[in-house]
Each structure stands twice: as structure tokens, then as C-alpha cells.
Amino acid sequence: MVAVGTLYGRGDARRYETNPATRETDWVKWLILTAALTFFLLFLLMPLIAVFTEALRKGWLTYLTAITDPDALASVRLTLLVAAISVPVNLVFGVAAAWAIAKFEFRGKRFLTTLIDLPFSVSPVIAGLIFVLLFGAHGWFGAWLFAHDIKIIFAVPGIVLATVFVTFPFVARELIPLMEAQGREEEEAAVVLGASGFQTFWRVTLPNIKWGLLYGVILCNARAMGEFGAVSVVSGHIRGQTNTMPLHVEILYNEYNFAAAFAVASLLALLALVTLGLKTFIEWKVERGLRDTI
Amino acid sequence: MGVATFFNPTRQTRVLPGFGLALGYTLVYLSLVVLIPLSAVFLESATLSGSEFWAIVSSPRVVATYKLSFGASLLAAAINAVFGLMLAWALVRYSFPGKKLIDALVDLPFALPTAVAGIALTALYAGNGWIGSLLAPLGIKVAFTPLGVLVALVFIGVPFVVRTVQPILEDLETELEEAAASLGANRLQTFSKVLLPTLLPALLTGFALAFARAVGEYGSVIFIAGNIPMVSEITPLIIITKLEQYDYAGATAVAVVMLVFSFLMLLAINLLQAWSAKRTGRNR
């Protein structure tokens, strides 16, 4: 939708500031700006800066020692492994769910969409608890797993399961509205012209959804690498074995090893900044793409 | 009869392939990862008798955690509604340096692992921290008190209100305000009588989302809370405490209370979003 008769683009605030009907008196404007920016500073910017200053408080040497410590490196490896499993698994699910929900009409569609969002409304602690109830030593399958010498809780499989649960909706919820908005005419044309299902998806659907897909994957990955509550319940906190990076941060912090805790935390904060950077880039790409098609 | 035939009464009009496979996979995966594990909580709690269940979920220490978790979450969501609206307003309506950066950083609480946020906020608000040391002479202690819980919950709730209100504000036609102004309304009247009613559903949706998230939040809170029983202990923490004491039944009972609350919030949020879509003519 393009507003007719306006000089300025969508993201440009000047179209409000130059219009007497949509403009506040200067002191109101400054009051709102000051309040909003102070809030931003106190609650968002300062915590971010604090991570890096605390990490470097004792100098670069301490910082490097902390992040090259064998236990720290083991936690990095485990975090990467967990993300490398849970993100692709939820990616495949997200594409399948979006294909079914966005391209077809069926009963209970809205309800299914709500069910997919369910893990977002469950406390991370409960996400961990459910897997302890199922696979823990006293859980439903506990005795069977013990008899077969399979460890899920307090081991890597439990961490992966809990992470898959909390990151479950990310890709699906990006793709469903996007693919619904795009409709099915292009795919139908491809099929009528003789393309196979796979060709249709690969050549028609995928190019249309690639940015949305990437967006979902990036957010899914950030959560997978950063999840704390759910993983904390199932991990058992065994140093060098079942500690992901966020759990390693907690252990170091509780040992009053603040510089090391913040050093590992700063790596996660960098991941967050890269995530936000990529996210902004994709939003810019999509907006530019939209403008080109108008 | 396959999955496809049951779910799709208008089968013959379909051209695209893969419906049965995609939906079948979705349902199986959803059941295995989410529905069956979640039902474990309810089935496990069914091993408790009604009075046992009630004794656990109404014990004084657990009730104290509800008061803190729900009270602090409501207050945090309210703070976010006020400042989130102002932040969204500033981002849409005003030009100022660094706006793009600030816009991008609003999503920080989604991207920053909660444990990192937790230790960073603790460092800031502790007695010797940048902000804590300014508040200490005034006699205000934040870290390791219920106030610390509030600070952490405000942090994680920031993006919800901003990101639900911002797109509605961007799509708002200026004609509405021009009409109000030409009919003699002053700016405050235009805001309270024209803009606020339009923004209200989105604002409430953001509030509800922030509230729901805050109640279940764990990572960012436990570092700054101090976790003193009856004072600064949140409900998710008491589930963990009970689990660590191998009190599965107790942990599950409290989890059921939280889950029922989450489902009710989910329902409320869906209704609010439907209302918001109707009010503004937008689809989600």
C-alpha cells in the first residue's frame, strides 16, 4: 500500500514532523523522546555494554585465558552441536508445516497453528521438566532406558530434546504467514506445466521464501544456542560434558569467577549482535524487494 | 482413509502435491516433540489425589512465589506498555540520530541469552554497579530483592509491546488525525479519542505477551533475584528446587498450575489479536 501525496517514504518520520496535524508541540516531543531513550539506555544498552566491560575488566589476558579454558571450549563445542541438530530438525518441520497450512485448506487449521506456537507459552523450566518426567531415572521410560544403558537426562540427548522443544515454532511461525500471503497460484502453474512436486518446491517456492526461511533459522539458532532454563533442568551440569555455554556462564558466575563468566557471556552477546545484524539486513532486503515490485 | 482424506473435504480441487506427507509429518512431529511430552505433566499430576495436589499448590512457600511471579510480571508488563508505547511512538514519529540502531537493538532481549542478561543486569544493579551505586545512597536496593525480579522482567518484556504497536502505528493513515485536527481537537484529544482506541488492542496484545513471557521467565531472573524463600523466589524456581529434591509430584503439581495459566493466556492473546485485526483491518 502506497500513501498517495506524501513526499516521504514509509520509514521516514519527517512526513509526520512536517504535518501540523500529526505533530506534537516541541516540549511534548522532547518529553516522549527523553523518556523513551532513557528507558532504552537503562534496560537495553547498558546491560549490553556491561557484558563487555565486565568481561575485559581484568584485561585481555584474563579474557583470552577464560575463553580458551578446556571446559569453556567444551561448552562451545556442545552448544554448536546442539544447535547443529535442533535447527535443521525444526527447519524441516517448519517447511512441512507451512506447506500443509499455507497451501491447503483443511479443518482445524487455526487450531493446528495455535498448537505449533504452544512451546512459546510454556515456561522453559517446564520444557525441561517434561523430559525429566519421561526419561529421568524415575520417569516413565527410566527403568527401560536404564536396562538398555541409554542415558538421555543428564546427557546430551536430553539437552537436544529440550532445545528442540523450545525452538520448535521459530521457522514455522515465520513461514506460515509468509507462504499464506504468497498464495498458491505460482506453484499451481508450475505443476500444471508438468513440474514435479520437488521441482515446484525447489524452483518456485524456495526462491520466494528464502529470506523468511533464513530469518526463522537465525532466530531459531540464537535461541538454540542461548537457551538456559530448559537445558539447565536436563543437563546435570557436568563440567566439560553436559555444560552448554549459558550453563558454563552460570557455573563460573556462581563460583565468583566473574571475569571468566562475563568472558564466555561476551561470546554469547556477540552472537546476539550478529543475529540482530543479520535480522536487520534481511528486513532491509525484504523491504527493498517489496519496493522494487511495487 | 488417509490423513489427507479426513482433513481435506475438498480433495478433488487440489492441484499441489504433498499435502498428506506434509500434514502427516507435521502432526507426528508435533505429537512426539510437544503434545505427548506436555501431556506427561498432566498424567503425572493425576497420580496425586485432589487434596494432595491442593496441599502442594497452596502451601505458603508456593503461594508466595505466585504472588511475586504474577505481581512482578503484571507490573513489568504495565511498565513495558507505557514505555514501549513511547519507544514505538518515537521510532515511528520522530527522526533522531541513531534511530536505526536503536530500532534493531529493541529485539536484544529476544537474541541475548537469558543467563547473559541475568548476570549483566545483576552487575549493573548490584550495590557496586553503575546503576546500583547511584540508587544505594537513596536507600534503594535492587539486586537480590523483589525489585531485582521486576528489573529482569521489564528487560525481557521490552520487544513485545514495541513490536506489536509499531506496525499498527506505521500503517495508521494520517487522514484520521488531520480530520480530528480540522474539527478542532487538540493534540491530546486526538491522541486519547482517536489514536489510543485504535492502538489499544495492539497495546493490550503486547501487554499480554510480555506478561505471559514474564511469568515463565527463569534465566534472567535467578541471578538478580537472590532467591530467598518467601521473599524473592519465583514460581519456575520452585519447580527446579522440588526437582532437585526428587519431589517429582510436587514439581509437576506446580507445573500444572503454570501450564493452565499459560493456556488461558494463549487463549486471551488469540482473542486480543482477533480483536486487533478487526479494529485495524489488518490480518495479524
Coordinates of C-alpha atoms in Angstrom, one line a residue:
Chain A
M1 CA 0.0 0.0 0.0
V2 CA 1.5 3.3 -1.0
A3 CA 0.2 6.5 0.6
V4 CA -0.6 9.0 -2.2
G5 CA 0.5 12.6 -2.0
T6 CA 3.2 12.2 0.6
L7 CA 6.8 13.3 -0.1
Y8 CA 8.5 11.0 2.3
G9 CA 8.9 7.2 2.3
R10 CA 7.3 4.8 4.8
G11 CA 10.2 4.7 7.3
D12 CA 10.7 8.4 7.2
A13 CA 9.4 10.3 10.3
R14 CA 9.6 13.7 8.5
R15 CA 6.2 13.0 7.0
Y16 CA 4.7 13.3 10.5
E17 CA 7.0 16.0 11.7
T18 CA 6.2 18.4 8.9
N19 CA 2.4 17.9 9.1
P20 CA 0.8 20.2 11.7
A21 CA -2.0 17.6 12.3
T22 CA 0.4 14.8 13.3
R23 CA 3.0 16.8 15.2
E24 CA 3.3 17.4 18.9
T25 CA 4.5 20.7 20.5
D26 CA 8.2 20.6 21.0
W27 CA 8.2 20.1 24.7
V28 CA 5.9 17.1 24.5
K29 CA 8.1 15.6 21.7
W30 CA 11.2 16.1 23.9
L31 CA 9.5 14.6 26.9
I32 CA 8.5 11.5 25.0
L33 CA 11.9 11.2 23.3
T34 CA 13.7 11.6 26.6
A35 CA 11.6 9.0 28.4
A36 CA 11.8 6.5 25.6
L37 CA 15.6 6.9 25.2
T38 CA 16.3 6.8 28.9
F39 CA 14.2 3.6 29.1
F40 CA 16.2 2.2 26.1
L41 CA 19.5 3.2 27.8
L42 CA 18.7 1.7 31.2
F43 CA 17.2 -1.5 30.1
L44 CA 18.8 -2.4 26.8
L45 CA 22.0 -0.5 26.1
M46 CA 23.6 -0.6 29.5
P47 CA 23.2 -4.3 30.1
L48 CA 24.8 -4.9 26.7
I49 CA 27.8 -2.6 27.4
A50 CA 28.1 -4.1 30.9
V51 CA 28.7 -7.6 29.5
F52 CA 31.8 -6.4 27.5
T53 CA 33.2 -4.1 30.2
E54 CA 32.9 -6.7 32.9
A55 CA 34.5 -9.3 30.5
L56 CA 37.5 -7.1 29.9
R57 CA 37.8 -5.6 33.4
K58 CA 40.8 -7.7 34.2
G59 CA 42.5 -7.3 30.8
W60 CA 42.7 -9.2 27.6
L61 CA 45.0 -11.9 29.0
T62 CA 42.4 -13.0 31.6
Y63 CA 39.8 -12.7 28.8
L64 CA 41.7 -15.0 26.4
T65 CA 42.5 -17.4 29.2
A66 CA 38.9 -17.7 30.2
I67 CA 37.6 -18.4 26.6
T68 CA 40.4 -20.8 25.8
D69 CA 39.9 -22.8 29.0
P70 CA 39.2 -26.5 28.1
D71 CA 35.9 -26.5 29.9
A72 CA 34.9 -23.3 28.1
L73 CA 35.9 -24.8 24.8
A74 CA 33.9 -28.0 25.6
S75 CA 30.9 -25.8 26.3
V76 CA 31.3 -24.0 22.9
R77 CA 31.5 -27.4 21.1
L78 CA 28.4 -28.7 22.9
T79 CA 26.5 -25.5 22.1
L80 CA 27.4 -25.8 18.5
L81 CA 26.5 -29.5 18.4
V82 CA 23.1 -28.9 20.0
A83 CA 22.3 -26.0 17.5
A84 CA 23.5 -28.1 14.6
I85 CA 21.0 -30.8 15.4
S86 CA 18.0 -28.8 16.6
V87 CA 18.0 -26.1 14.0
P88 CA 17.9 -28.4 10.9
V89 CA 15.3 -30.6 12.6
N90 CA 13.0 -27.7 13.2
L91 CA 13.7 -26.2 9.8
V92 CA 12.4 -29.4 8.1
F93 CA 9.4 -29.4 10.3
G94 CA 8.8 -25.6 9.7
V95 CA 8.8 -26.1 5.9
A96 CA 6.5 -29.1 6.1
A97 CA 4.1 -27.4 8.5
A98 CA 4.0 -24.2 6.4
W99 CA 3.5 -26.2 3.2
A100 CA 0.5 -28.0 4.7
I101 CA -1.0 -25.0 6.4
A102 CA -0.4 -22.3 3.8
K103 CA -1.0 -24.1 0.6
F104 CA -4.1 -26.2 1.5
E105 CA -7.5 -25.8 3.1
F106 CA -8.4 -28.2 5.8
R107 CA -10.4 -28.5 9.0
G108 CA -8.7 -27.3 12.2
K109 CA -6.1 -25.2 10.5
R110 CA -6.2 -22.4 13.0
F111 CA -6.1 -24.8 15.9
L112 CA -3.1 -26.5 14.5
T113 CA -1.3 -23.1 14.1
T114 CA -2.0 -22.4 17.8
L115 CA -0.7 -25.8 18.8
I116 CA 2.6 -25.1 16.9
D117 CA 3.0 -21.9 18.9
L118 CA 2.4 -23.7 22.2
P119 CA 6.1 -24.1 23.2
F120 CA 6.4 -20.3 23.2
S121 CA 3.9 -20.0 26.0
V122 CA 5.4 -22.8 28.2
S123 CA 8.0 -21.8 30.8
P124 CA 11.4 -23.1 29.8
V125 CA 11.6 -24.8 33.2
I126 CA 8.5 -26.8 32.4
A127 CA 10.0 -27.7 29.0
G128 CA 12.9 -29.3 30.9
L129 CA 10.6 -30.9 33.4
I130 CA 8.5 -32.8 30.8
F131 CA 11.6 -34.6 29.6
V132 CA 12.7 -35.5 33.1
L133 CA 9.2 -37.0 33.7
L134 CA 9.5 -39.1 30.6
F135 CA 13.2 -40.1 30.5
G136 CA 14.5 -39.4 34.0
A137 CA 15.7 -42.1 36.4
H138 CA 12.2 -42.2 38.0
G139 CA 10.4 -41.3 34.8
W140 CA 8.1 -43.3 32.6
F141 CA 10.8 -44.8 30.4
G142 CA 13.5 -44.5 33.1
A143 CA 13.7 -48.2 34.0
W144 CA 13.7 -49.3 30.4
L145 CA 16.4 -46.8 29.4
F146 CA 18.5 -47.9 32.4
A147 CA 18.1 -51.6 31.5
H148 CA 19.3 -50.7 27.9
D149 CA 22.1 -48.5 29.2
I150 CA 20.8 -45.4 27.4
K151 CA 21.2 -42.0 29.1
I152 CA 19.0 -39.2 28.0
I153 CA 18.6 -37.0 31.1
F154 CA 21.9 -35.5 32.4
A155 CA 23.3 -36.3 29.0
V156 CA 23.5 -34.7 25.5
P157 CA 20.3 -36.3 24.1
G158 CA 18.2 -34.6 26.8
I159 CA 19.8 -31.2 26.1
V160 CA 19.0 -31.7 22.4
L161 CA 15.4 -32.7 23.1
A162 CA 14.8 -29.7 25.5
T163 CA 16.3 -27.4 22.9
V164 CA 14.2 -28.8 20.0
F165 CA 11.2 -28.2 22.2
V166 CA 11.9 -24.6 23.0
T167 CA 12.9 -23.7 19.4
F168 CA 10.1 -25.7 17.9
P169 CA 7.9 -22.8 16.5
F170 CA 10.5 -20.4 15.2
V171 CA 10.8 -21.4 11.5
A172 CA 7.1 -22.5 11.1
R173 CA 5.8 -19.2 12.5
E174 CA 7.9 -17.2 10.1
L175 CA 6.9 -19.3 7.1
I176 CA 3.2 -19.8 7.6
P177 CA 2.1 -16.1 7.3
L178 CA 4.6 -15.5 4.5
M179 CA 3.5 -18.5 2.4
E180 CA -0.2 -17.8 3.1
A181 CA 0.3 -14.2 1.8
Q182 CA 2.0 -15.5 -1.4
G183 CA -0.9 -17.8 -2.2
R184 CA -0.6 -20.9 -4.4
E185 CA -1.0 -19.6 -8.0
E186 CA 2.7 -19.8 -8.8
E187 CA 3.0 -23.4 -7.6
E188 CA -0.2 -24.5 -9.3
A189 CA 1.1 -23.0 -12.6
A190 CA 4.4 -25.0 -12.2
V191 CA 2.5 -28.2 -11.5
V192 CA 0.1 -27.7 -14.4
L193 CA 3.1 -27.1 -16.7
G194 CA 4.5 -30.5 -15.7
A195 CA 6.9 -29.8 -12.8
S196 CA 7.3 -32.5 -10.2
G197 CA 6.5 -31.7 -6.5
F198 CA 10.2 -31.4 -5.7
Q199 CA 10.9 -29.2 -8.7
T200 CA 8.0 -27.0 -7.8
F201 CA 9.2 -26.6 -4.2
W202 CA 12.9 -26.1 -5.2
R203 CA 12.4 -23.7 -8.1
V204 CA 9.2 -21.8 -7.3
T205 CA 8.5 -21.9 -3.5
L206 CA 12.0 -21.8 -2.1
P207 CA 13.2 -18.6 -4.0
N208 CA 10.0 -16.9 -2.8
I209 CA 10.5 -17.8 0.9
K210 CA 14.3 -17.8 1.2
W211 CA 14.5 -14.6 3.3
G212 CA 11.7 -15.7 5.6
L213 CA 13.4 -19.0 5.9
L214 CA 16.7 -17.5 6.8
Y215 CA 15.0 -15.2 9.3
G216 CA 13.4 -18.1 11.1
V217 CA 16.7 -20.1 11.1
I218 CA 18.6 -17.2 12.6
L219 CA 16.2 -16.6 15.4
C220 CA 15.9 -20.4 16.0
N221 CA 19.7 -20.6 16.1
A222 CA 20.0 -17.7 18.6
R223 CA 17.5 -19.4 20.9
A224 CA 19.1 -22.8 20.5
M225 CA 22.5 -21.6 21.4
G226 CA 21.2 -19.3 24.2
E227 CA 18.6 -21.5 25.9
F228 CA 19.2 -21.7 29.6
G229 CA 16.2 -22.7 31.7
A230 CA 15.1 -25.9 29.8
V231 CA 18.6 -27.1 29.3
S232 CA 19.5 -26.3 32.9
V233 CA 16.9 -28.8 34.1
V234 CA 18.0 -31.7 32.0
S235 CA 21.8 -31.1 31.8
G236 CA 23.1 -32.2 35.2
H237 CA 25.8 -29.5 34.9
I238 CA 28.7 -31.9 34.4
R239 CA 31.7 -29.7 33.5
G240 CA 33.3 -30.4 30.2
Q241 CA 30.5 -32.9 29.3
T242 CA 26.9 -31.6 29.6
N243 CA 27.6 -27.8 30.0
T244 CA 26.4 -25.6 27.2
M245 CA 27.8 -22.1 27.1
P246 CA 24.9 -20.5 29.1
L247 CA 25.3 -23.2 31.7
H248 CA 29.1 -22.6 31.8
V249 CA 28.4 -18.9 32.4
E250 CA 26.2 -19.8 35.4
I251 CA 28.8 -22.2 36.9
L252 CA 31.6 -19.6 36.6
Y253 CA 29.4 -16.9 38.0
N254 CA 28.3 -19.0 41.0
E255 CA 32.0 -19.7 41.7
Y256 CA 32.5 -15.9 41.9
N257 CA 34.7 -16.1 38.8
F258 CA 33.1 -13.1 37.4
A259 CA 35.7 -12.1 34.7
A260 CA 35.6 -15.6 33.2
A261 CA 31.7 -15.8 33.4
F262 CA 31.4 -12.5 31.5
A263 CA 34.1 -13.5 29.1
V264 CA 32.1 -16.5 28.0
A265 CA 28.9 -14.4 28.2
S266 CA 30.5 -11.9 25.8
L267 CA 30.8 -14.6 23.2
L268 CA 27.0 -15.1 23.5
A269 CA 26.4 -11.4 23.4
L270 CA 28.4 -11.2 20.2
L271 CA 26.2 -14.0 18.8
A272 CA 23.2 -11.9 19.8
L273 CA 24.6 -8.8 18.0
V274 CA 25.4 -10.9 14.8
T275 CA 21.8 -12.2 15.0
L276 CA 20.3 -8.8 15.2
G277 CA 22.6 -7.5 12.4
L278 CA 21.5 -10.3 10.1
K279 CA 17.9 -9.8 11.1
T280 CA 18.1 -6.1 10.2
F281 CA 19.8 -6.9 7.0
I282 CA 17.1 -9.4 6.0
E283 CA 14.3 -6.9 6.9
W284 CA 16.1 -4.3 4.7
K285 CA 16.4 -6.8 1.8
V286 CA 12.7 -7.8 2.0
E287 CA 11.6 -4.2 2.2
R288 CA 13.7 -3.2 -0.8
G289 CA 12.4 -6.2 -2.7
L290 CA 8.8 -5.1 -1.9
R291 CA 9.6 -1.6 -3.1
D292 CA 11.0 -2.9 -6.4
T293 CA 7.9 -4.9 -7.1
I294 CA 5.5 -2.0 -6.5
Chain B
M1 CA -8.9 -43.4 4.9
G2 CA -5.7 -41.4 5.0
V3 CA -4.8 -38.3 6.9
A4 CA -5.5 -36.3 3.7
T5 CA -9.0 -37.5 3.2
F6 CA -10.0 -36.8 6.8
F7 CA -8.6 -33.3 6.9
N8 CA -9.5 -32.2 3.4
P9 CA -13.1 -32.4 2.4
T10 CA -12.5 -30.7 -0.9
R11 CA -9.8 -33.1 -2.1
Q12 CA -10.7 -33.0 -5.8
T13 CA -10.0 -29.3 -6.2
R14 CA -6.4 -29.7 -5.1
V15 CA -3.6 -29.4 -7.7
L16 CA -0.5 -29.2 -5.5
P17 CA 1.2 -32.4 -4.3
G18 CA 2.5 -33.3 -0.9
F19 CA -0.5 -32.5 1.4
G20 CA -0.7 -35.9 3.0
L21 CA 3.0 -36.1 3.6
A22 CA 3.5 -32.6 4.9
L23 CA 0.5 -32.7 7.2
G24 CA 1.2 -36.2 8.4
Y25 CA 4.8 -35.3 9.2
T26 CA 3.6 -32.1 10.9
L27 CA 1.2 -34.0 13.1
V28 CA 3.6 -36.8 14.0
Y29 CA 6.4 -34.4 14.8
L30 CA 4.1 -32.1 16.8
S31 CA 2.8 -35.0 18.8
L32 CA 6.2 -36.5 19.5
V33 CA 8.0 -33.3 20.5
V34 CA 5.3 -31.2 22.0
L35 CA 1.9 -32.8 22.7
I36 CA 2.9 -36.2 24.2
P37 CA 5.7 -34.7 26.4
L38 CA 3.4 -31.9 27.6
S39 CA 0.6 -34.4 28.4
A40 CA 3.1 -36.2 30.7
V41 CA 2.8 -33.3 33.2
F42 CA -1.0 -33.7 33.4
L43 CA -0.8 -37.6 33.6
E44 CA 1.9 -37.4 36.2
S45 CA -0.1 -35.0 38.3
A46 CA -3.1 -37.4 38.1
T47 CA -1.2 -39.8 40.4
L48 CA -1.9 -37.2 43.1
S49 CA -5.2 -37.1 44.9
G50 CA -7.1 -33.9 44.8
S51 CA -6.2 -33.0 48.4
E52 CA -2.6 -33.8 47.9
F53 CA -2.5 -31.7 44.8
W54 CA -4.2 -28.8 46.6
A55 CA -1.8 -29.1 49.6
I56 CA 1.2 -28.7 47.3
V57 CA 0.0 -25.8 45.2
S58 CA -1.5 -23.9 48.1
S59 CA 1.5 -24.3 50.6
P60 CA 2.6 -20.9 51.9
R61 CA 6.0 -21.0 50.2
V62 CA 4.5 -21.8 46.8
V63 CA 1.8 -19.2 47.2
A64 CA 4.5 -16.6 48.0
T65 CA 6.1 -17.4 44.6
Y66 CA 2.8 -16.9 42.8
K67 CA 2.4 -13.5 44.4
L68 CA 5.9 -12.5 43.4
S69 CA 5.8 -14.0 39.9
F70 CA 2.4 -12.8 38.9
G71 CA 2.7 -9.4 40.7
A72 CA 6.1 -8.6 39.3
S73 CA 5.1 -9.8 35.8
L74 CA 1.9 -7.7 35.8
L75 CA 3.9 -4.6 36.9
A76 CA 6.7 -5.3 34.4
A77 CA 4.2 -5.7 31.6
A78 CA 2.5 -2.4 32.7
I79 CA 5.8 -0.6 32.7
N80 CA 6.5 -2.0 29.2
A81 CA 3.1 -1.0 28.0
V82 CA 3.8 2.7 28.9
F83 CA 7.5 2.9 27.9
G84 CA 7.1 0.5 24.9
L85 CA 4.3 2.7 23.5
M86 CA 6.6 5.8 23.9
L87 CA 9.5 4.0 22.3
A88 CA 7.3 2.8 19.4
W89 CA 6.0 6.3 19.0
A90 CA 9.5 7.8 19.0
L91 CA 10.7 5.2 16.4
V92 CA 7.8 5.9 14.0
R93 CA 7.0 9.6 14.5
Y94 CA 10.3 11.3 15.2
S95 CA 13.7 11.5 13.5
F96 CA 16.7 11.4 15.7
P97 CA 20.3 10.2 15.4
G98 CA 21.0 6.5 15.9
K99 CA 17.3 5.6 15.3
K100 CA 18.1 2.6 13.0
L101 CA 20.5 1.2 15.6
I102 CA 18.0 1.6 18.4
D103 CA 15.3 0.0 16.3
A104 CA 17.5 -3.0 15.7
L105 CA 18.5 -3.2 19.4
V106 CA 14.9 -3.3 20.6
D107 CA 15.0 -7.0 19.8
L108 CA 18.0 -7.6 22.0
P109 CA 16.0 -9.4 24.7
F110 CA 15.0 -12.0 22.1
A111 CA 18.5 -12.5 20.9
L112 CA 20.6 -12.2 24.1
P113 CA 20.6 -15.5 26.1
T114 CA 18.7 -15.0 29.3
A115 CA 21.6 -16.1 31.5
V116 CA 23.8 -13.3 30.0
A117 CA 21.0 -10.8 30.5
G118 CA 20.7 -12.0 34.1
I119 CA 24.4 -11.6 35.1
A120 CA 24.6 -8.2 33.2
L121 CA 21.6 -6.8 35.0
T122 CA 23.0 -8.1 38.3
A123 CA 26.3 -6.4 37.6
L124 CA 24.5 -3.1 36.8
Y125 CA 22.1 -3.1 39.7
A126 CA 24.3 -4.6 42.5
G127 CA 25.3 -2.2 45.2
N128 CA 28.7 -1.5 43.5
G129 CA 27.3 -1.5 39.9
W130 CA 26.8 1.5 37.7
I131 CA 23.2 2.0 38.4
G132 CA 23.1 0.2 41.8
S133 CA 25.7 2.6 43.3
L134 CA 23.6 5.6 42.3
L135 CA 20.5 4.1 43.9
A136 CA 22.3 2.9 47.1
P137 CA 22.6 6.4 48.7
L138 CA 18.8 6.8 48.3
G139 CA 18.3 3.6 50.3
I140 CA 17.0 1.7 47.2
K141 CA 18.3 -1.9 46.9
V142 CA 17.5 -3.6 43.6
A143 CA 19.7 -6.6 43.2
F144 CA 18.8 -9.6 45.4
T145 CA 15.4 -8.1 46.2
P146 CA 11.9 -8.4 44.6
L147 CA 12.8 -5.2 42.8
G148 CA 15.5 -7.0 41.0
V149 CA 13.0 -9.6 39.7
L150 CA 11.0 -6.6 38.4
V151 CA 14.0 -5.2 36.6
A152 CA 14.8 -8.5 34.9
L153 CA 11.2 -9.0 33.8
V154 CA 11.0 -5.4 32.4
F155 CA 14.1 -6.2 30.3
I156 CA 12.8 -9.4 28.8
G157 CA 9.4 -7.8 28.0
V158 CA 10.6 -4.8 26.1
P159 CA 10.3 -6.1 22.5
F160 CA 6.7 -7.4 22.9
V161 CA 4.9 -4.1 23.2
V162 CA 7.2 -2.1 20.8
R163 CA 6.8 -4.8 18.1
T164 CA 3.1 -5.1 18.4
V165 CA 2.3 -1.4 18.5
Q166 CA 5.0 -0.2 15.9
P167 CA 3.5 -1.8 12.8
I168 CA 0.0 -0.5 13.6
L169 CA 1.4 3.0 14.2
E170 CA 3.2 2.8 10.9
D171 CA 0.1 1.8 9.0
L172 CA -2.1 4.4 10.5
E173 CA -3.4 6.9 7.9
T174 CA -2.6 10.5 8.8
E175 CA -6.1 11.4 7.5
L176 CA -7.6 10.4 10.8
E177 CA -5.5 12.9 12.7
E178 CA -6.0 15.6 10.1
A179 CA -9.7 15.2 10.3
A180 CA -9.6 15.4 14.1
A181 CA -7.4 18.5 14.0
S182 CA -9.6 20.2 11.4
L183 CA -12.6 19.5 13.6
G184 CA -10.9 21.4 16.3
A185 CA -9.5 18.7 18.5
N186 CA -6.2 19.5 20.3
R187 CA -3.3 17.0 20.2
L188 CA -4.2 15.4 23.5
Q189 CA -7.8 14.9 22.5
T190 CA -6.7 13.5 19.1
F191 CA -4.4 11.0 20.9
S192 CA -6.9 9.9 23.6
K193 CA -10.0 9.9 21.5
V194 CA -8.7 8.8 18.0
L195 CA -5.3 7.2 18.2
L196 CA -5.4 5.4 21.5
P197 CA -8.7 3.5 20.8
T198 CA -7.1 2.3 17.5
L199 CA -3.8 1.3 19.2
L200 CA -5.5 -0.2 22.3
P201 CA -5.9 -3.8 21.0
A202 CA -2.3 -4.0 19.9
L203 CA -1.1 -2.4 23.1
L204 CA -3.1 -5.0 25.2
T205 CA -1.8 -7.8 23.0
G206 CA 1.8 -6.6 23.6
F207 CA 1.0 -6.3 27.3
A208 CA -0.4 -9.8 27.5
L209 CA 2.5 -11.3 25.6
A210 CA 5.0 -9.6 27.9
F211 CA 3.0 -10.7 30.9
A212 CA 2.8 -14.4 29.8
R213 CA 6.5 -14.5 29.0
A214 CA 7.5 -12.8 32.3
V215 CA 5.5 -15.4 34.4
G216 CA 7.5 -18.3 32.9
E217 CA 10.9 -16.5 32.8
Y218 CA 13.7 -18.1 34.6
G219 CA 17.3 -17.4 33.3
S220 CA 17.4 -13.6 33.6
V221 CA 15.7 -13.6 37.0
I222 CA 17.5 -16.1 39.1
F223 CA 20.8 -14.2 39.1
I224 CA 19.4 -10.9 40.2
A225 CA 16.6 -12.2 42.5
G226 CA 18.7 -13.6 45.3
N227 CA 16.2 -16.4 45.5
I228 CA 15.2 -16.0 49.2
P229 CA 12.3 -18.3 50.1
M230 CA 9.1 -16.3 50.8
V231 CA 10.7 -13.1 49.6
S232 CA 12.3 -13.2 46.2
E233 CA 11.6 -16.8 44.9
I234 CA 9.8 -17.1 41.6
T235 CA 7.5 -19.9 40.6
P236 CA 9.7 -21.5 37.9
L237 CA 12.5 -21.7 40.5
I238 CA 10.4 -23.6 43.0
I239 CA 9.7 -26.2 40.3
I240 CA 13.5 -26.7 39.9
T241 CA 14.0 -26.7 43.7
K242 CA 11.4 -29.5 44.0
L243 CA 13.0 -31.4 41.2
E244 CA 16.4 -31.2 42.8
Q245 CA 14.9 -32.8 45.9
Y246 CA 13.5 -35.6 43.7
D247 CA 10.0 -34.3 44.6
Y248 CA 8.6 -35.1 41.1
A249 CA 5.0 -34.9 42.2
G250 CA 5.5 -31.5 43.8
A251 CA 7.3 -30.1 40.8
T252 CA 4.6 -31.5 38.5
A253 CA 1.7 -30.0 40.6
V254 CA 3.2 -26.5 40.4
A255 CA 3.9 -27.0 36.7
V256 CA 0.2 -27.9 36.1
V257 CA -0.8 -24.6 37.7
M258 CA 1.6 -22.7 35.5
L259 CA 0.6 -24.6 32.3
V260 CA -3.1 -24.0 32.9
F261 CA -2.3 -20.3 33.3
S262 CA -0.2 -20.3 30.1
F263 CA -3.1 -21.9 28.1
L264 CA -5.5 -19.3 29.4
M265 CA -3.1 -16.5 28.4
L266 CA -2.7 -18.1 25.0
L267 CA -6.5 -18.1 24.6
A268 CA -6.7 -14.4 25.7
I269 CA -3.9 -13.4 23.4
N270 CA -5.6 -15.1 20.4
L271 CA -8.8 -13.3 21.2
L272 CA -6.9 -10.0 21.6
Q273 CA -5.2 -10.5 18.2
A274 CA -8.5 -11.2 16.5
W275 CA -9.9 -8.0 18.1
S276 CA -6.8 -6.1 17.0
A277 CA -7.1 -7.4 13.4
K278 CA -10.8 -6.4 13.3
R279 CA -10.2 -2.9 14.8
T280 CA -7.4 -2.0 12.4
G281 CA -8.4 -4.1 9.3
R282 CA -5.0 -5.9 9.3
N283 CA -4.6 -9.6 9.1
R284 CA -2.4 -10.5 12.1

